[in-house]
Amino acid sequence: MAKIREEKGLHIMVQSFRSPGHGELARIGVAVCHGFTGSPVSMQSWSESLAEAGFAVNMPLLAGHGTSWQDLAKTPWEDWYRDFEAAYLELAARCDSVYVVGMSMGGALSLRVAALHPVAGVAVVNPGLTFGDPKAKYAGLLKYVLKSVPAIGNDMKLQGVSEGAYTRTPVAAVHQLSQLFSNTIELLPRVTAPTLVFRSTVDHVVPDSSIEVLKERIGSSELRIVPLENSYHVATMDNDAPLIFSQSADFFRRTL
């Protein structure tokens, strides 16, 4: 699926990504998930890096994304999960082992897949499980009087790049996101696969409470948190991206 969105006068290609893999790693799959209001643009370089290394990769464009925030406002969280789970299942049908990878909301979706399926491992960047803005808890009521709020996208220390996120955040979708977070938190004890977390020391989107909840509730006996000193929230497009790409690939090879 490929779509073109216009952002600040620029045409941004928003598309899913798939690679069959090659060499000895072709039987190892990695399902990749982008974040809330964002697009596969934020995870494109990571996906390409994994594909170049030989892994089979499947990164979908989630429902309600890549078009308009009005579309996202009408999309239940179950549809986001359905799309990412389908990417995982496609890989599981042809690979010996499958890892799940996600950023922000994509991290929550990755953890939920890991709770419900036998994944080989989890690698997430600034995974979202809680909100920093206390008003988010009232999104279920606010959505009836407030359609959207300013965008949360493009939180990067590196200048001159864009993740292709929406220019507005629909409040109805924030309500759906809160339901996804609650559901995923309940399932965290069922996540037993090795888990690698990349965490920016400065993140203006996902609060530290998300990481604390993850550490308290995850069922995995192998949880490693790698600090990112030179990136903000969208670290996959920021200064620490090469570190994320190399350490995640090493993690996958080591846990095979």
Coordinates of N, CA and C in Angstrom, one line a residue:
M1 N 0.9 -1.2 0.0 CA 0.0 0.0 0.0 C 0.9 1.2 0.0
A2 N 0.6 2.2 -0.9 CA 1.4 3.4 -0.9 C 0.4 4.6 -1.1
K3 N 0.7 5.6 -0.3 CA -0.1 6.8 -0.3 C 0.8 8.0 -0.3
I4 N 0.3 9.1 -0.9 CA 1.0 10.4 -0.8 C 0.3 11.4 -0.1
R5 N 0.9 12.0 1.0 CA 0.3 13.0 1.8 C 1.1 14.3 1.5
E6 N 0.3 15.4 1.7 CA 1.0 16.7 1.6 C 1.2 17.3 3.0
E7 N 2.4 17.7 3.3 CA 2.7 18.3 4.6 C 3.5 19.5 4.4
K8 N 3.0 20.7 4.8 CA 3.7 22.0 4.7 C 4.2 22.2 3.3
G9 N 3.4 21.8 2.3 CA 3.8 22.0 0.9 C 4.6 20.9 0.3
L10 N 5.0 19.9 1.1 CA 5.9 18.8 0.6 C 5.0 17.6 0.4
H11 N 5.3 16.8 -0.6 CA 4.7 15.6 -0.8 C 5.5 14.5 -0.2
I12 N 4.9 13.7 0.8 CA 5.6 12.7 1.5 C 5.0 11.3 1.2
M13 N 5.8 10.4 0.7 CA 5.4 9.1 0.4 C 5.2 8.3 1.7
V14 N 4.0 7.8 1.9 CA 3.7 7.1 3.1 C 3.3 5.7 2.6
Q15 N 4.1 4.7 3.0 CA 3.9 3.4 2.4 C 4.4 2.3 3.4
S16 N 3.8 1.1 3.2 CA 4.2 -0.1 4.0 C 5.5 -0.6 3.4
F17 N 6.2 -1.5 4.0 CA 7.5 -2.0 3.6 C 7.5 -3.5 3.8
R18 N 8.0 -4.2 2.8 CA 8.2 -5.7 3.0 C 9.4 -6.1 2.3
S19 N 10.1 -7.1 2.9 CA 11.3 -7.7 2.3 C 11.3 -9.2 2.6
P20 N 11.6 -10.0 1.6 CA 11.6 -11.4 1.8 C 12.8 -12.0 2.6
G21 N 13.8 -11.1 2.8 CA 15.0 -11.6 3.5 C 15.9 -12.3 2.5
H22 N 17.2 -12.5 3.0 CA 18.2 -13.2 2.1 C 19.3 -13.8 3.0
G23 N 19.9 -14.8 2.4 CA 21.0 -15.4 3.2 C 20.5 -16.2 4.3
E24 N 21.4 -16.4 5.3 CA 21.1 -17.3 6.5 C 20.0 -16.7 7.4
L25 N 19.7 -15.4 7.3 CA 18.7 -14.8 8.1 C 17.3 -14.7 7.5
A26 N 17.2 -15.2 6.3 CA 15.9 -15.1 5.6 C 14.8 -15.8 6.3
R27 N 15.1 -16.7 7.1 CA 14.0 -17.4 7.9 C 13.7 -16.8 9.2
I28 N 14.3 -15.6 9.4 CA 14.1 -14.9 10.7 C 13.3 -13.6 10.3
G29 N 12.1 -13.5 10.8 CA 11.2 -12.3 10.5 C 11.2 -11.3 11.5
V30 N 11.0 -10.0 11.1 CA 10.8 -8.9 12.0 C 9.6 -8.1 11.5
A31 N 8.6 -8.0 12.4 CA 7.4 -7.2 12.1 C 7.6 -5.9 12.8
V32 N 7.5 -4.8 12.0 CA 7.8 -3.4 12.4 C 6.6 -2.6 12.5
C33 N 6.4 -1.8 13.5 CA 5.2 -1.0 13.7 C 5.5 0.5 14.0
H34 N 4.9 1.4 13.3 CA 5.0 2.8 13.5 C 4.1 3.3 14.6
G35 N 4.2 4.6 14.9 CA 3.5 5.1 16.1 C 2.2 5.9 15.8
F36 N 1.6 6.4 16.8 CA 0.3 7.0 16.8 C 0.3 8.3 16.0
T37 N -0.6 8.5 15.1 CA -0.7 9.7 14.2 C 0.5 9.8 13.2
G38 N 1.4 8.8 13.3 CA 2.6 8.8 12.4 C 2.4 8.0 11.2
S39 N 3.5 7.5 10.7 CA 3.4 6.7 9.4 C 4.7 5.8 9.4
P40 N 4.7 4.9 8.4 CA 5.9 4.0 8.2 C 7.2 4.8 7.9
V41 N 7.0 6.1 7.6 CA 8.2 6.9 7.3 C 9.2 6.9 8.5
S42 N 8.6 6.9 9.7 CA 9.4 6.9 10.9 C 10.2 5.7 11.1
M43 N 9.8 4.6 10.5 CA 10.5 3.3 10.7 C 11.1 2.8 9.4
Q44 N 11.1 3.5 8.4 CA 11.5 3.1 7.1 C 13.0 2.7 7.1
S45 N 13.9 3.6 7.7 CA 15.3 3.4 7.7 C 15.7 2.1 8.5
W46 N 15.0 2.0 9.6 CA 15.2 0.8 10.5 C 14.8 -0.5 9.7
S47 N 13.7 -0.4 9.1 CA 13.2 -1.6 8.3 C 14.2 -1.9 7.2
E48 N 14.7 -0.9 6.5 CA 15.6 -1.1 5.4 C 16.9 -1.7 5.9
S49 N 17.4 -1.2 7.1 CA 18.6 -1.7 7.7 C 18.5 -3.2 8.0
L50 N 17.3 -3.6 8.6 CA 17.1 -5.0 8.9 C 17.1 -5.8 7.6
A51 N 16.4 -5.3 6.6 CA 16.3 -6.0 5.3 C 17.7 -6.2 4.7
E52 N 18.5 -5.2 4.8 CA 19.9 -5.3 4.2 C 20.7 -6.3 4.9
A53 N 20.4 -6.4 6.2 CA 21.2 -7.4 7.0 C 20.7 -8.9 6.7
G54 N 19.6 -9.0 6.0 CA 19.1 -10.3 5.6 C 17.8 -10.8 6.2
F55 N 17.3 -10.0 7.3 CA 16.0 -10.4 7.9 C 14.8 -10.2 7.0
A56 N 13.8 -11.1 7.1 CA 12.6 -10.9 6.4 C 11.8 -9.8 7.2
V57 N 11.3 -8.8 6.5 CA 10.6 -7.7 7.2 C 9.2 -7.4 6.7
N58 N 8.3 -7.1 7.6 CA 7.0 -6.7 7.2 C 6.6 -5.5 8.1
M59 N 6.4 -4.3 7.5 CA 6.0 -3.1 8.2 C 4.7 -2.6 7.6
P60 N 3.6 -2.7 8.2 CA 2.3 -2.3 7.6 C 2.0 -0.8 7.9
L61 N 1.2 -0.2 7.1 CA 0.6 1.1 7.4 C -0.7 0.8 8.1
L62 N -0.8 1.3 9.4 CA -1.9 1.0 10.3 C -3.2 1.7 9.8
A63 N -4.3 1.1 10.1 CA -5.6 1.7 9.7 C -5.7 3.1 10.3
G64 N -6.3 4.0 9.5 CA -6.5 5.4 10.0 C -5.3 6.3 9.9
H65 N -4.2 5.7 9.4 CA -2.9 6.5 9.3 C -2.6 6.7 7.8
G66 N -1.8 7.7 7.6 CA -1.3 7.9 6.2 C -2.3 8.6 5.3
T67 N -3.4 9.1 5.9 CA -4.5 9.8 5.1 C -4.8 11.1 5.7
S68 N -5.7 11.1 6.7 CA -6.1 12.4 7.3 C -6.4 12.1 8.8
W69 N -6.3 13.1 9.7 CA -6.6 12.9 11.1 C -8.1 12.6 11.3
Q70 N -8.9 13.0 10.3 CA -10.3 12.7 10.4 C -10.6 11.2 10.2
D71 N -9.8 10.6 9.4 CA -9.9 9.1 9.3 C -9.5 8.4 10.6
L72 N -8.4 8.9 11.2 CA -8.0 8.3 12.4 C -9.0 8.5 13.5
A73 N -9.7 9.6 13.5 CA -10.8 9.8 14.5 C -11.9 8.7 14.5
K74 N -12.0 8.1 13.4 CA -13.1 7.1 13.2 C -12.6 5.7 13.3
T75 N -11.3 5.5 13.7 CA -10.7 4.2 13.7 C -10.5 3.6 15.1
P76 N -11.1 2.4 15.4 CA -10.9 1.8 16.7 C -9.5 1.2 16.9
W77 N -9.0 1.2 18.1 CA -7.7 0.7 18.3 C -7.5 -0.8 17.9
E78 N -8.6 -1.5 17.9 CA -8.6 -2.9 17.5 C -8.1 -3.0 16.0
D79 N -8.4 -2.0 15.2 CA -8.0 -2.1 13.8 C -6.5 -1.8 13.7
W80 N -5.9 -1.0 14.5 CA -4.5 -0.8 14.5 C -3.8 -2.1 14.9
Y81 N -4.3 -2.8 15.9 CA -3.8 -4.0 16.3 C -3.9 -5.1 15.3
R82 N -5.1 -5.2 14.6 CA -5.4 -6.2 13.6 C -4.3 -6.1 12.5
D83 N -4.0 -4.8 12.1 CA -3.1 -4.7 11.0 C -1.7 -5.1 11.4
F84 N -1.2 -4.8 12.6 CA 0.1 -5.2 13.0 C 0.2 -6.7 13.3
E85 N -0.9 -7.3 13.9 CA -0.9 -8.7 14.1 C -0.9 -9.5 12.8
A86 N -1.6 -8.9 11.8 CA -1.5 -9.6 10.4 C -0.1 -9.6 9.9
A87 N 0.6 -8.5 10.1 CA 2.0 -8.5 9.6 C 2.8 -9.6 10.3
Y88 N 2.6 -9.7 11.6 CA 3.3 -10.7 12.4 C 3.0 -12.1 11.9
L89 N 1.7 -12.4 11.7 CA 1.2 -13.7 11.3 C 1.7 -14.1 9.9
E90 N 1.8 -13.1 9.0 CA 2.3 -13.3 7.7 C 3.7 -13.8 7.7
L91 N 4.5 -13.2 8.6 CA 5.9 -13.7 8.8 C 6.0 -15.0 9.5
A92 N 5.1 -15.2 10.5 CA 5.2 -16.4 11.3 C 4.8 -17.7 10.4
A93 N 4.1 -17.4 9.3 CA 3.7 -18.5 8.4 C 4.8 -19.0 7.6
R94 N 5.9 -18.2 7.4 CA 7.0 -18.5 6.5 C 8.3 -18.5 7.2
C95 N 8.4 -18.0 8.4 CA 9.7 -17.9 9.1 C 9.8 -18.9 10.3
D96 N 11.1 -19.2 10.7 CA 11.3 -20.0 11.8 C 11.1 -19.3 13.1
S97 N 11.4 -18.0 13.2 CA 11.2 -17.2 14.3 C 10.9 -15.8 13.9
V98 N 10.1 -15.1 14.7 CA 9.7 -13.7 14.4 C 9.8 -12.8 15.6
Y99 N 10.4 -11.7 15.4 CA 10.6 -10.6 16.4 C 9.6 -9.5 16.1
V100 N 9.2 -8.7 17.1 CA 8.3 -7.6 16.9 C 9.1 -6.3 17.3
V101 N 8.9 -5.3 16.6 CA 9.6 -4.0 16.7 C 8.6 -2.9 16.6
G102 N 8.7 -1.9 17.5 CA 7.8 -0.8 17.4 C 8.3 0.5 18.1
M103 N 7.7 1.6 17.7 CA 8.1 2.9 18.4 C 6.8 3.5 18.9
S104 N 6.9 4.0 20.1 CA 5.7 4.8 20.8 C 4.5 3.9 20.8
M105 N 3.4 4.2 20.2 CA 2.2 3.3 20.2 C 2.6 2.0 19.6
G106 N 3.5 2.0 18.6 CA 3.9 0.8 18.0 C 4.6 -0.1 19.0
G107 N 5.2 0.5 20.0 CA 5.7 -0.3 21.1 C 4.7 -1.0 21.9
A108 N 3.6 -0.3 22.2 CA 2.4 -1.0 22.9 C 1.9 -2.1 22.0
L109 N 1.7 -1.9 20.7 CA 1.2 -2.9 19.9 C 2.1 -4.1 19.8
S110 N 3.4 -3.9 19.8 CA 4.4 -4.9 19.7 C 4.3 -5.8 21.0
L111 N 4.2 -5.1 22.1 CA 4.1 -5.8 23.4 C 2.8 -6.6 23.5
R112 N 1.7 -6.1 22.9 CA 0.5 -6.9 22.9 C 0.6 -8.1 22.0
V113 N 1.2 -8.0 20.9 CA 1.4 -9.2 20.0 C 2.3 -10.2 20.8
A114 N 3.3 -9.7 21.5 CA 4.2 -10.6 22.3 C 3.5 -11.3 23.4
A115 N 2.4 -10.7 23.9 CA 1.7 -11.3 25.0 C 0.8 -12.4 24.5
L116 N 0.4 -12.3 23.2 CA -0.6 -13.2 22.7 C -0.1 -14.2 21.7
H117 N 1.2 -14.0 21.3 CA 1.8 -14.9 20.3 C 3.3 -15.3 20.8
P118 N 3.8 -16.4 20.3 CA 5.2 -16.8 20.7 C 6.3 -16.1 19.9
V119 N 6.4 -14.9 20.1 CA 7.5 -14.1 19.4 C 8.9 -14.5 20.0
A120 N 9.9 -14.3 19.2 CA 11.2 -14.6 19.6 C 11.8 -13.6 20.5
G121 N 11.4 -12.3 20.3 CA 11.9 -11.2 21.1 C 11.2 -9.9 20.7
V122 N 11.4 -8.9 21.5 CA 10.7 -7.6 21.4 C 11.8 -6.5 21.4
A123 N 11.8 -5.6 20.5 CA 12.6 -4.4 20.5 C 11.8 -3.2 20.3
V124 N 11.7 -2.3 21.3 CA 10.8 -1.1 21.2 C 11.6 0.2 21.5
V125 N 11.1 1.2 20.9 CA 11.7 2.6 21.1 C 10.7 3.5 21.7
N126 N 11.0 4.0 22.9 CA 10.1 4.9 23.6 C 8.7 4.4 23.6
P127 N 8.5 3.2 24.1 CA 7.1 2.6 24.0 C 6.1 3.4 24.9
G128 N 4.9 3.6 24.3 CA 3.9 4.3 25.1 C 3.0 3.4 25.8
L129 N 2.8 3.6 27.1 CA 1.8 2.9 27.9 C 1.0 3.8 28.8
T130 N 1.5 5.0 29.0 CA 0.8 6.0 29.8 C 0.9 7.4 29.1
F131 N 0.1 8.3 29.6 CA 0.1 9.7 29.1 C 0.8 10.7 30.0
G132 N 1.5 11.6 29.4 CA 2.1 12.7 30.2 C 1.1 13.8 30.5
D133 N 0.1 14.0 29.6 CA -0.9 15.1 29.8 C -2.1 14.5 30.6
P134 N -2.4 15.0 31.7 CA -3.5 14.5 32.6 C -4.8 14.6 31.9
K135 N -5.0 15.6 30.9 CA -6.2 15.7 30.3 C -6.6 14.5 29.4
A136 N -5.6 13.7 29.1 CA -5.9 12.6 28.2 C -6.9 11.6 28.8
K137 N -6.9 11.5 30.1 CA -7.8 10.6 30.8 C -9.3 11.0 30.6
Y138 N -9.5 12.2 30.1 CA -10.9 12.7 29.9 C -11.2 12.7 28.4
A139 N -10.4 12.1 27.6 CA -10.6 12.1 26.1 C -12.0 11.5 25.7
G140 N -12.4 10.5 26.5 CA -13.7 9.9 26.2 C -14.9 10.9 26.3
L141 N -14.7 11.9 27.1 CA -15.8 13.0 27.2 C -15.4 14.2 26.3
L142 N -14.1 14.5 26.3 CA -13.7 15.7 25.5 C -14.0 15.5 24.0
K143 N -14.0 14.3 23.5 CA -14.1 14.1 22.1 C -15.5 14.6 21.6
Y144 N -16.4 14.8 22.5 CA -17.8 15.2 22.0 C -17.8 16.8 21.9
V145 N -16.8 17.4 22.4 CA -16.8 18.9 22.3 C -15.5 19.4 21.7
L146 N -14.5 18.6 21.5 CA -13.2 19.0 21.0 C -12.8 17.9 20.0
K147 N -12.8 18.3 18.7 CA -12.4 17.3 17.7 C -11.0 17.0 17.6
S148 N -10.1 18.0 17.8 CA -8.7 17.7 17.6 C -7.9 18.7 18.5
V149 N -6.6 18.4 18.7 CA -5.7 19.2 19.4 C -4.4 19.3 18.6
P150 N -3.4 20.2 18.9 CA -2.2 20.3 18.2 C -1.4 19.0 18.1
A151 N -0.7 18.8 17.0 CA 0.0 17.6 16.7 C 1.1 17.3 17.7
I152 N 1.4 16.0 17.8 CA 2.5 15.5 18.7 C 3.7 15.0 17.9
G153 N 3.6 15.1 16.6 CA 4.6 14.5 15.8 C 5.9 15.3 15.7
N154 N 6.9 14.7 15.1 CA 8.2 15.3 14.8 C 9.0 15.8 16.0
D155 N 8.9 15.1 17.1 CA 9.7 15.4 18.3 C 11.1 14.8 18.1
M156 N 12.0 15.6 17.4 CA 13.3 15.1 17.1 C 14.3 16.2 17.4
K157 N 15.5 15.8 17.9 CA 16.6 16.7 18.1 C 17.2 17.1 16.8
L158 N 17.3 16.2 15.9 CA 17.8 16.4 14.6 C 16.9 17.3 13.7
Q159 N 17.4 18.3 13.1 CA 16.6 19.2 12.4 C 16.5 18.8 10.9
G160 N 15.4 19.3 10.3 CA 15.2 19.1 8.8 C 14.7 17.8 8.4
V161 N 14.1 17.0 9.3 CA 13.5 15.7 8.9 C 12.0 15.7 9.4
S162 N 11.2 14.9 8.7 CA 9.8 14.8 9.1 C 9.4 13.3 9.1
E163 N 8.6 12.9 10.1 CA 8.1 11.5 10.2 C 6.8 11.3 9.4
G164 N 6.3 12.3 8.8 CA 5.0 12.2 8.0 C 3.8 12.1 8.9
A165 N 3.9 12.7 10.1 CA 2.7 12.6 11.0 C 1.6 13.6 10.7
Y166 N 0.5 13.4 11.3 CA -0.6 14.3 11.1 C -0.3 15.7 11.7
T167 N -0.9 16.7 11.2 CA -0.8 18.1 11.7 C -1.7 18.3 12.9
R168 N -2.7 17.5 13.1 CA -3.6 17.5 14.2 C -3.8 16.1 14.8
T169 N -4.1 16.1 16.1 CA -4.3 14.8 16.8 C -5.8 14.8 17.2
P170 N -6.5 13.8 16.6 CA -8.0 13.7 17.0 C -8.2 13.2 18.4
V171 N -9.0 13.9 19.1 CA -9.3 13.5 20.5 C -9.9 12.1 20.6
A172 N -10.8 11.8 19.7 CA -11.4 10.5 19.7 C -10.4 9.4 19.6
A173 N -9.3 9.6 18.8 CA -8.3 8.6 18.7 C -7.5 8.5 20.0
V174 N -7.3 9.6 20.7 CA -6.6 9.6 22.0 C -7.4 8.7 23.0
H175 N -8.7 8.8 22.9 CA -9.5 7.9 23.7 C -9.3 6.4 23.4
Q176 N -9.2 6.1 22.1 CA -8.9 4.8 21.6 C -7.5 4.3 22.1
L177 N -6.5 5.3 22.1 CA -5.2 5.0 22.5 C -5.1 4.6 24.0
S178 N -5.9 5.3 24.8 CA -6.0 5.1 26.2 C -6.5 3.7 26.5
Q179 N -7.5 3.2 25.7 CA -8.0 1.9 25.8 C -6.9 0.8 25.4
L180 N -6.2 1.1 24.4 CA -5.1 0.2 24.0 C -4.1 0.1 25.1
F181 N -3.7 1.3 25.7 CA -2.7 1.3 26.8 C -3.2 0.4 27.9
S182 N -4.4 0.6 28.3 CA -5.0 -0.1 29.5 C -5.0 -1.6 29.2
N183 N -5.4 -2.0 28.0 CA -5.5 -3.4 27.7 C -4.1 -4.0 27.6
T184 N -3.1 -3.3 27.1 CA -1.8 -3.8 27.0 C -1.1 -4.0 28.3
I185 N -1.3 -3.0 29.2 CA -0.7 -3.1 30.6 C -1.2 -4.3 31.3
E186 N -2.5 -4.7 31.1 CA -3.0 -5.9 31.7 C -2.4 -7.1 31.2
L187 N -1.9 -7.1 30.0 CA -1.3 -8.3 29.3 C 0.2 -8.4 29.5
L188 N 0.8 -7.4 30.1 CA 2.3 -7.4 30.2 C 2.9 -8.6 30.9
P189 N 2.2 -9.1 31.9 CA 2.8 -10.3 32.6 C 2.9 -11.5 31.7
R190 N 2.2 -11.5 30.6 CA 2.3 -12.6 29.6 C 3.4 -12.4 28.6
V191 N 4.1 -11.3 28.6 CA 5.2 -11.0 27.7 C 6.4 -11.6 28.4
T192 N 6.9 -12.8 27.9 CA 8.0 -13.5 28.5 C 9.2 -13.5 27.5
A193 N 9.1 -13.1 26.3 CA 10.2 -13.1 25.4 C 11.3 -12.0 25.8
P194 N 12.5 -12.2 25.4 CA 13.6 -11.2 25.7 C 13.2 -9.9 25.1
T195 N 13.4 -8.8 25.9 CA 12.9 -7.5 25.5 C 14.0 -6.5 25.6
L196 N 14.1 -5.7 24.5 CA 15.1 -4.6 24.4 C 14.4 -3.3 24.3
V197 N 14.6 -2.4 25.2 CA 14.0 -1.1 25.2 C 15.0 0.0 25.0
F198 N 14.8 0.8 23.9 CA 15.6 2.0 23.7 C 14.8 3.2 24.3
R199 N 15.4 4.0 25.2 CA 14.7 5.1 25.9 C 15.5 6.4 25.8
S200 N 14.9 7.4 25.1 CA 15.5 8.7 25.1 C 15.5 9.4 26.4
T201 N 16.6 10.0 26.8 CA 16.7 10.6 28.1 C 15.9 11.9 28.1
V202 N 15.6 12.5 26.9 CA 14.6 13.6 26.8 C 13.6 13.2 25.7
D203 N 12.3 13.0 26.2 CA 11.2 12.7 25.3 C 10.0 13.6 25.7
H204 N 9.6 14.3 24.7 CA 8.5 15.3 25.0 C 7.1 14.7 24.8
V205 N 7.1 13.4 24.4 CA 5.8 12.8 24.1 C 5.4 11.7 25.1
V206 N 6.3 10.7 25.3 CA 6.0 9.6 26.2 C 6.7 9.8 27.5
P207 N 6.0 9.8 28.7 CA 6.5 10.1 30.0 C 7.3 8.9 30.5
D208 N 8.1 9.1 31.5 CA 8.9 8.0 32.2 C 8.0 7.0 32.8
S209 N 6.8 7.4 33.2 CA 5.8 6.4 33.8 C 5.6 5.2 32.9
S210 N 5.7 5.4 31.6 CA 5.5 4.3 30.7 C 6.5 3.2 30.9
I211 N 7.8 3.7 31.0 CA 8.9 2.7 31.3 C 8.8 2.1 32.6
E212 N 8.3 2.8 33.6 CA 8.2 2.3 35.0 C 7.1 1.2 35.0
V213 N 6.0 1.4 34.3 CA 4.9 0.4 34.2 C 5.4 -0.8 33.5
L214 N 6.2 -0.6 32.5 CA 6.8 -1.7 31.7 C 7.7 -2.6 32.6
K215 N 8.6 -1.9 33.4 CA 9.5 -2.6 34.2 C 8.8 -3.4 35.3
E216 N 7.7 -2.8 35.9 CA 7.0 -3.4 37.0 C 6.1 -4.6 36.6
R217 N 5.6 -4.6 35.4 CA 4.6 -5.6 35.0 C 5.0 -6.6 34.0
I218 N 6.1 -6.4 33.2 CA 6.4 -7.3 32.2 C 6.9 -8.6 32.8
G219 N 6.5 -9.7 32.1 CA 6.8 -11.0 32.6 C 8.2 -11.6 32.1
S220 N 8.9 -10.9 31.3 CA 10.1 -11.3 30.7 C 11.2 -11.3 31.8
S221 N 12.1 -12.3 31.8 CA 13.2 -12.3 32.8 C 14.4 -11.6 32.2
E222 N 14.3 -11.3 30.9 CA 15.4 -10.6 30.2 C 14.9 -9.2 29.6
L223 N 15.1 -8.2 30.4 CA 14.7 -6.9 30.0 C 15.9 -5.9 30.1
R224 N 16.2 -5.4 28.9 CA 17.4 -4.4 28.9 C 16.9 -3.1 28.4
I225 N 17.3 -2.0 29.1 CA 17.0 -0.7 28.7 C 18.2 0.1 28.3
V226 N 18.2 0.6 27.0 CA 19.4 1.3 26.5 C 19.1 2.8 26.4
P227 N 19.8 3.6 27.1 CA 19.5 5.1 27.1 C 20.0 5.7 25.8
L228 N 19.2 6.6 25.3 CA 19.6 7.4 24.1 C 19.8 8.8 24.5
E229 N 21.0 9.2 24.4 CA 21.5 10.5 25.0 C 21.3 11.7 24.0
N230 N 21.1 11.4 22.7 CA 21.2 12.4 21.7 C 20.0 12.4 20.8
S231 N 18.8 12.0 21.3 CA 17.6 11.9 20.5 C 16.4 12.3 21.4
Y232 N 15.3 12.7 20.8 CA 14.1 12.9 21.4 C 13.2 11.7 21.1
H233 N 11.9 12.0 21.0 CA 10.9 10.9 20.9 C 11.1 10.0 19.7
V234 N 11.1 10.6 18.5 CA 11.2 9.8 17.3 C 12.7 9.5 17.0
A235 N 13.2 8.7 17.9 CA 14.7 8.4 17.9 C 15.1 7.6 16.7
T236 N 14.2 6.9 16.0 CA 14.5 6.1 14.8 C 14.9 7.0 13.6
M237 N 14.6 8.3 13.7 CA 15.0 9.3 12.7 C 15.9 10.3 13.3
D238 N 16.4 10.1 14.5 CA 17.2 11.1 15.2 C 18.7 10.7 15.2
N239 N 19.4 11.4 16.0 CA 20.9 11.2 16.0 C 21.3 9.8 16.5
D240 N 20.5 9.1 17.3 CA 20.8 7.8 17.8 C 20.3 6.7 16.9
A241 N 19.8 7.0 15.8 CA 19.2 5.9 14.9 C 20.2 4.8 14.6
P242 N 21.5 5.1 14.2 CA 22.4 4.0 13.9 C 22.7 3.1 15.1
L243 N 22.6 3.6 16.3 CA 22.8 2.8 17.5 C 21.6 1.8 17.6
I244 N 20.4 2.3 17.4 CA 19.2 1.5 17.5 C 19.3 0.4 16.4
F245 N 19.7 0.7 15.2 CA 19.7 -0.2 14.1 C 20.7 -1.4 14.4
S246 N 21.9 -1.0 14.9 CA 23.0 -2.0 15.1 C 22.7 -2.8 16.3
Q247 N 22.3 -2.2 17.4 CA 22.1 -3.0 18.6 C 20.8 -3.9 18.5
S248 N 19.8 -3.5 17.8 CA 18.6 -4.3 17.7 C 19.0 -5.6 16.8
A249 N 19.7 -5.4 15.7 CA 20.1 -6.5 14.9 C 21.0 -7.5 15.7
D250 N 21.9 -6.9 16.5 CA 22.8 -7.8 17.3 C 21.9 -8.6 18.3
F251 N 20.9 -7.9 18.9 CA 20.0 -8.5 19.8 C 19.2 -9.7 19.2
F252 N 18.8 -9.5 18.0 CA 18.1 -10.6 17.3 C 19.0 -11.8 17.0
R253 N 20.2 -11.5 16.6 CA 21.1 -12.6 16.3 C 21.5 -13.3 17.6
R254 N 21.6 -12.6 18.7 CA 22.1 -13.2 19.9 C 21.0 -14.1 20.5
T255 N 19.7 -13.7 20.4 CA 18.6 -14.4 21.0 C 18.0 -15.5 20.1
L256 N 18.5 -15.7 19.0 CA 18.0 -16.8 18.1 C 18.1 -18.1 18.8

